[in-house]
Structures are given as C-alpha cells and as structure tokens.
Amino acid sequence: MHIMEGFLPPAHALGWAAASLPFLAFGLHSVKRSLQAHPERRMLLGVAAAFAFLLSALKLPSVTGSCSHPTGVGFGALLFGPAAMVPVGFVVLLFQALLLAHGGLTTLGANVFSMAIVGPFVAYGVFRAAAGVGASRSLAVFLAACLGDLATYVVTSIQLAWAFPDAVGGFGASFVKFAGIFGLTQVPIAISEGLLTVLVVNAMARFNAHELRALPVMMAGRKSA
C-alpha cells in the first residue's frame, strides 16, 4: 500500500474505481454540508488532511521490495466522521501519485477504497464500539487508529490476492502471502500510529477543547487517560 501505477489488471483497476465513486460522491456531500453548517471547521479539516498526507507519505521498506506506512485517516474519521475522509483521502492519494510517485492513477480507485473508505469506516466503527462499552477516550482513539490502519492493509492484501491468485493455493494462499509480508512491518506501524493519534487528540482536547466539543471524537466521554 499504495498499489503502484499499472500493477493491477485493467478490469480490477476499473472495478475498484467504480466501487469507490459512490462513496466519494457521498463524502463530498458530507463535507459540503458540514462546512456549510460549521465554516469555522475548515482549518481543522485541513489539519486532518495534512496529518493523513504526512503519515501516508512516510514509506518504510518492508520485505521483498514492498513498503509499509501509516495511513493517518483514522484521526480525520474521528473528527468529521468516515464519509468526510473519502474525498480527503482521494485528494491525498491523488497528490501523492502525481507528486511523489507513490501509488498511481490507474490504481487510484483501489487505493482509495482501502485507505480512504475501509480505513476510516473501520476506525470510526471501532471508536463507536469502544466508546459504547465505556472505554476511555485514549483507549478508544488508540484502537480506532490502530485497527483502521490494519484494515487498510487487509483490504490491500485482498485486492492483490484477487488480482494475482497463487498458482497452487489460489486466492487464499496468495492472501496469506501478501498479508504476511505486510504484517511484519505494518503491525508495529499501526501500533505507533495509534499512540501518535492519542497524543494528538489529547493535546487538542487539552488546548482546543471548544473546537472538539461537538465532534465525534468527544463521544468517549471526558476521560483522557
């Protein structure tokens, strides 16, 4: 992750792009509605986008020539909800493809689906579930950012295994290979992203609590430990 330019077969690339389009359209509507109601949140949305761009641009070498990186999308999902992070993630991935040769245009749909759709929705769902059982905000944020990151790589492994099934073991064996390669570096990266996100959220809650009071991230109550 990200899947590089031209790596997926054309049918797969088009299929993932088509699957991502409805989420992108809904996400744009969500962002527009949120900013119309709360124009003061534009700066905060920019912070979430910058956080995702910076973290997901940190490519760390993995085995067999692949690379891993944090995603940063869980943070924005906890601030604005998962739908808002779809267009944000799309812009982040587009800029990285054009400016950093990280990912690609033909694989943009697949990368958007894994990082800008699945990652934020999993992060938000985990946060809601953790908050619902009484977890502290710090624990809920950590689990959300960590598992949202890992979910992105699980989906990427599925995408690659579907496109390139193993000659003997088929999809299952291919998925195990891809997930195993990513997992060696991605598990510690996901844990690190979870811890970093907790630090950022707690700092914002301490110094800018008034800006967060109506956002989803405050759902876990007032606990911050």
CSV table of C-alpha atoms in Angstrom, one decimal:
chain,number,residue,atom,x,y,z
A,1,MET,CA,0.0,0.0,0.0
A,2,HIS,CA,-0.3,2.0,-2.1
A,3,ILE,CA,-0.6,-0.3,-5.1
A,4,MET,CA,1.8,1.1,-7.7
A,5,GLU,CA,0.9,2.5,-11.1
A,6,GLY,CA,-0.1,-0.1,-13.7
A,7,PHE,CA,0.2,-3.0,-11.3
A,8,LEU,CA,-3.5,-4.1,-11.3
A,9,PRO,CA,-5.1,-5.7,-14.4
A,10,PRO,CA,-7.4,-3.1,-16.2
A,11,ALA,CA,-10.6,-4.8,-15.2
A,12,HIS,CA,-9.6,-4.8,-11.5
A,13,ALA,CA,-8.5,-1.1,-11.7
A,14,LEU,CA,-11.8,-0.1,-13.2
A,15,GLY,CA,-13.8,-2.2,-10.8
A,16,TRP,CA,-12.3,-0.6,-7.7
A,17,ALA,CA,-12.7,2.8,-9.2
A,18,ALA,CA,-16.4,2.1,-9.8
A,19,ALA,CA,-16.8,0.8,-6.3
A,20,SER,CA,-15.2,3.9,-4.8
A,21,LEU,CA,-17.2,6.5,-6.8
A,22,PRO,CA,-20.4,6.3,-4.7
A,23,PHE,CA,-18.5,6.8,-1.5
A,24,LEU,CA,-16.6,9.7,-3.0
A,25,ALA,CA,-19.9,11.4,-4.1
A,26,PHE,CA,-21.5,10.9,-0.7
A,27,GLY,CA,-18.3,12.1,1.1
A,28,LEU,CA,-18.2,15.3,-0.9
A,29,HIS,CA,-21.8,15.9,0.0
A,30,SER,CA,-21.0,15.2,3.7
A,31,VAL,CA,-18.1,17.6,3.7
A,32,LYS,CA,-20.1,20.4,2.0
A,33,ARG,CA,-22.9,20.0,4.4
A,34,SER,CA,-20.6,20.0,7.4
A,35,LEU,CA,-18.7,23.1,6.3
A,36,GLN,CA,-21.8,25.0,5.4
A,37,ALA,CA,-23.1,24.4,8.9
A,38,HIS,CA,-19.8,25.0,10.6
A,39,PRO,CA,-17.4,27.1,8.4
A,40,GLU,CA,-15.0,27.5,11.3
A,41,ARG,CA,-14.1,23.8,10.9
A,42,ARG,CA,-12.3,24.4,7.6
A,43,MET,CA,-8.9,24.8,9.3
A,44,LEU,CA,-9.5,21.6,11.3
A,45,LEU,CA,-10.3,19.7,8.2
A,46,GLY,CA,-7.1,21.0,6.7
A,47,VAL,CA,-5.2,19.7,9.7
A,48,ALA,CA,-6.8,16.2,9.2
A,49,ALA,CA,-5.8,16.2,5.6
A,50,ALA,CA,-2.2,17.3,6.3
A,51,PHE,CA,-2.0,14.6,9.0
A,52,ALA,CA,-3.1,11.9,6.5
A,53,PHE,CA,-0.8,13.2,3.8
A,54,LEU,CA,2.2,13.4,6.0
A,55,LEU,CA,1.8,10.0,7.7
A,56,SER,CA,0.9,8.1,4.5
A,57,ALA,CA,3.9,9.6,2.7
A,58,LEU,CA,6.3,8.0,5.2
A,59,LYS,CA,7.2,4.9,3.2
A,60,LEU,CA,9.2,2.4,5.2
A,61,PRO,CA,10.9,-0.5,3.4
A,62,SER,CA,9.4,-3.9,4.0
A,63,VAL,CA,10.4,-7.4,2.8
A,64,THR,CA,10.6,-8.5,-0.9
A,65,GLY,CA,10.8,-4.9,-2.1
A,66,SER,CA,7.5,-3.7,-0.8
A,67,CYS,CA,6.9,-0.9,1.6
A,68,SER,CA,4.6,0.0,4.5
A,69,HIS,CA,3.4,3.3,6.0
A,70,PRO,CA,0.9,4.7,8.5
A,71,THR,CA,-2.3,6.0,6.9
A,72,GLY,CA,-3.4,8.9,9.2
A,73,VAL,CA,-7.1,8.6,8.1
A,74,GLY,CA,-8.4,7.4,11.5
A,75,PHE,CA,-7.7,10.8,13.0
A,76,GLY,CA,-9.9,12.6,10.5
A,77,ALA,CA,-12.6,10.0,10.8
A,78,LEU,CA,-12.8,10.6,14.5
A,79,LEU,CA,-13.1,14.4,13.9
A,80,PHE,CA,-15.5,14.5,11.0
A,81,GLY,CA,-16.9,11.0,10.5
A,82,PRO,CA,-15.7,8.4,8.0
A,83,ALA,CA,-17.6,9.8,5.0
A,84,ALA,CA,-15.7,13.1,5.1
A,85,MET,CA,-12.4,11.3,4.9
A,86,VAL,CA,-13.2,9.7,1.5
A,87,PRO,CA,-12.7,13.0,-0.5
A,88,VAL,CA,-9.9,14.0,1.8
A,89,GLY,CA,-8.2,10.6,1.2
A,90,PHE,CA,-8.8,10.9,-2.5
A,91,VAL,CA,-7.0,14.2,-2.7
A,92,VAL,CA,-4.1,12.9,-0.5
A,93,LEU,CA,-3.7,9.8,-2.7
A,94,LEU,CA,-4.0,11.9,-5.9
A,95,PHE,CA,-1.3,14.3,-4.8
A,96,GLN,CA,1.0,11.5,-3.8
A,97,ALA,CA,0.5,9.8,-7.1
A,98,LEU,CA,1.3,13.0,-9.1
A,99,LEU,CA,4.0,14.5,-6.9
A,100,LEU,CA,5.7,11.6,-5.1
A,101,ALA,CA,5.2,8.7,-7.5
A,102,HIS,CA,3.5,6.9,-4.6
A,103,GLY,CA,0.6,4.8,-5.8
A,104,GLY,CA,-0.7,5.7,-9.3
A,105,LEU,CA,-3.6,7.0,-11.3
A,106,THR,CA,-4.7,3.6,-12.7
A,107,THR,CA,-4.7,2.2,-9.2
A,108,LEU,CA,-6.2,5.2,-7.5
A,109,GLY,CA,-9.6,3.6,-7.2
A,110,ALA,CA,-8.2,0.6,-5.4
A,111,ASN,CA,-6.0,2.7,-3.1
A,112,VAL,CA,-9.0,5.0,-2.3
A,113,PHE,CA,-11.1,2.0,-1.4
A,114,SER,CA,-8.6,0.5,1.0
A,115,MET,CA,-7.2,3.7,2.6
A,116,ALA,CA,-9.9,6.3,2.2
A,117,ILE,CA,-13.0,4.2,2.6
A,118,VAL,CA,-12.3,1.0,4.6
A,119,GLY,CA,-9.7,2.5,6.9
A,120,PRO,CA,-11.9,5.5,8.1
A,121,PHE,CA,-15.1,3.4,8.4
A,122,VAL,CA,-13.4,0.7,10.4
A,123,ALA,CA,-11.7,3.3,12.6
A,124,TYR,CA,-15.0,5.1,13.2
A,125,GLY,CA,-16.8,1.8,13.9
A,126,VAL,CA,-14.2,0.7,16.3
A,127,PHE,CA,-14.3,4.0,18.1
A,128,ARG,CA,-18.0,3.9,18.4
A,129,ALA,CA,-17.9,0.4,19.7
A,130,ALA,CA,-15.2,1.1,22.3
A,131,ALA,CA,-16.9,4.3,23.4
A,132,GLY,CA,-20.2,2.4,23.7
A,133,VAL,CA,-18.7,-0.1,26.2
A,134,GLY,CA,-17.3,2.7,28.4
A,135,ALA,CA,-13.6,2.8,27.2
A,136,SER,CA,-11.7,6.0,27.9
A,137,ARG,CA,-11.1,8.3,25.0
A,138,SER,CA,-7.5,7.5,24.8
A,139,LEU,CA,-8.1,3.7,24.5
A,140,ALA,CA,-10.9,4.2,22.0
A,141,VAL,CA,-8.8,6.5,19.9
A,142,PHE,CA,-5.8,4.1,20.0
A,143,LEU,CA,-7.9,1.1,19.0
A,144,ALA,CA,-9.6,3.1,16.2
A,145,ALA,CA,-6.4,4.4,14.6
A,146,CYS,CA,-4.5,1.1,15.0
A,147,LEU,CA,-7.2,-1.1,13.6
A,148,GLY,CA,-8.2,1.3,10.9
A,149,ASP,CA,-4.6,1.2,9.7
A,150,LEU,CA,-4.5,-2.6,9.8
A,151,ALA,CA,-7.9,-2.8,8.0
A,152,THR,CA,-6.4,-0.8,5.1
A,153,TYR,CA,-3.6,-3.4,4.6
A,154,VAL,CA,-6.0,-6.3,5.0
A,155,VAL,CA,-8.1,-4.9,2.1
A,156,THR,CA,-4.9,-4.2,0.0
A,157,SER,CA,-3.9,-7.9,0.6
A,158,ILE,CA,-7.4,-8.9,-0.6
A,159,GLN,CA,-7.1,-6.7,-3.7
A,160,LEU,CA,-3.7,-8.1,-4.6
A,161,ALA,CA,-4.7,-11.7,-3.9
A,162,TRP,CA,-7.8,-11.3,-6.0
A,163,ALA,CA,-5.8,-9.9,-8.9
A,164,PHE,CA,-2.9,-12.4,-8.6
A,165,PRO,CA,-4.1,-15.7,-7.1
A,166,ASP,CA,-1.5,-18.3,-6.3
A,167,ALA,CA,-0.9,-20.9,-9.0
A,168,VAL,CA,-1.4,-23.7,-6.5
A,169,GLY,CA,-3.3,-22.4,-3.5
A,170,GLY,CA,-5.4,-19.8,-5.3
A,171,PHE,CA,-6.8,-16.7,-3.6
A,172,GLY,CA,-6.3,-18.0,0.0
A,173,ALA,CA,-2.7,-18.8,-0.4
A,174,SER,CA,-2.0,-15.5,-2.2
A,175,PHE,CA,-3.8,-13.5,0.5
A,176,VAL,CA,-1.7,-15.2,3.3
A,177,LYS,CA,1.5,-14.3,1.4
A,178,PHE,CA,0.6,-10.7,0.9
A,179,ALA,CA,-0.8,-10.2,4.4
A,180,GLY,CA,2.2,-11.9,5.9
A,181,ILE,CA,4.6,-9.6,4.0
A,182,PHE,CA,2.7,-6.5,5.1
A,183,GLY,CA,2.2,-7.7,8.6
A,184,LEU,CA,5.9,-7.9,9.5
A,185,THR,CA,6.2,-4.1,9.4
A,186,GLN,CA,2.6,-2.9,9.5
A,187,VAL,CA,1.6,-4.3,12.9
A,188,PRO,CA,4.3,-2.2,14.8
A,189,ILE,CA,3.5,0.8,12.4
A,190,ALA,CA,-0.2,0.5,13.3
A,191,ILE,CA,0.5,0.5,17.0
A,192,SER,CA,2.8,3.5,16.6
A,193,GLU,CA,0.0,5.3,14.6
A,194,GLY,CA,-2.5,4.6,17.3
A,195,LEU,CA,-0.2,6.0,20.0
A,196,LEU,CA,0.6,9.1,17.9
A,197,THR,CA,-3.1,9.7,17.3
A,198,VAL,CA,-3.8,9.5,21.0
A,199,LEU,CA,-1.1,12.1,21.7
A,200,VAL,CA,-2.5,14.5,19.1
A,201,VAL,CA,-6.1,14.1,20.1
A,202,ASN,CA,-5.3,14.5,23.8
A,203,ALA,CA,-3.3,17.6,23.1
A,204,MET,CA,-6.1,19.1,21.1
A,205,ALA,CA,-8.6,18.2,23.8
A,206,ARG,CA,-6.4,20.0,26.3
A,207,PHE,CA,-5.7,23.1,24.4
A,208,ASN,CA,-8.6,23.4,21.9
A,209,ALA,CA,-11.5,21.6,23.7
A,210,HIS,CA,-14.0,24.2,22.4
A,211,GLU,CA,-13.3,23.2,18.8
A,212,LEU,CA,-13.8,19.5,19.6
A,213,ARG,CA,-16.8,19.6,21.8
A,214,ALA,CA,-19.4,18.8,19.1
A,215,LEU,CA,-17.2,16.3,17.1
A,216,PRO,CA,-17.4,12.5,17.2
A,217,VAL,CA,-14.0,12.2,19.0
A,218,MET,CA,-15.6,13.5,22.2
A,219,MET,CA,-18.1,10.7,22.3
A,220,ALA,CA,-16.0,8.6,24.6
A,221,GLY,CA,-16.6,10.9,27.5
A,222,ARG,CA,-14.2,13.2,29.3
A,223,LYS,CA,-11.7,10.5,30.3
A,224,SER,CA,-8.3,11.1,28.6
A,225,ALA,CA,-6.1,8.5,30.3
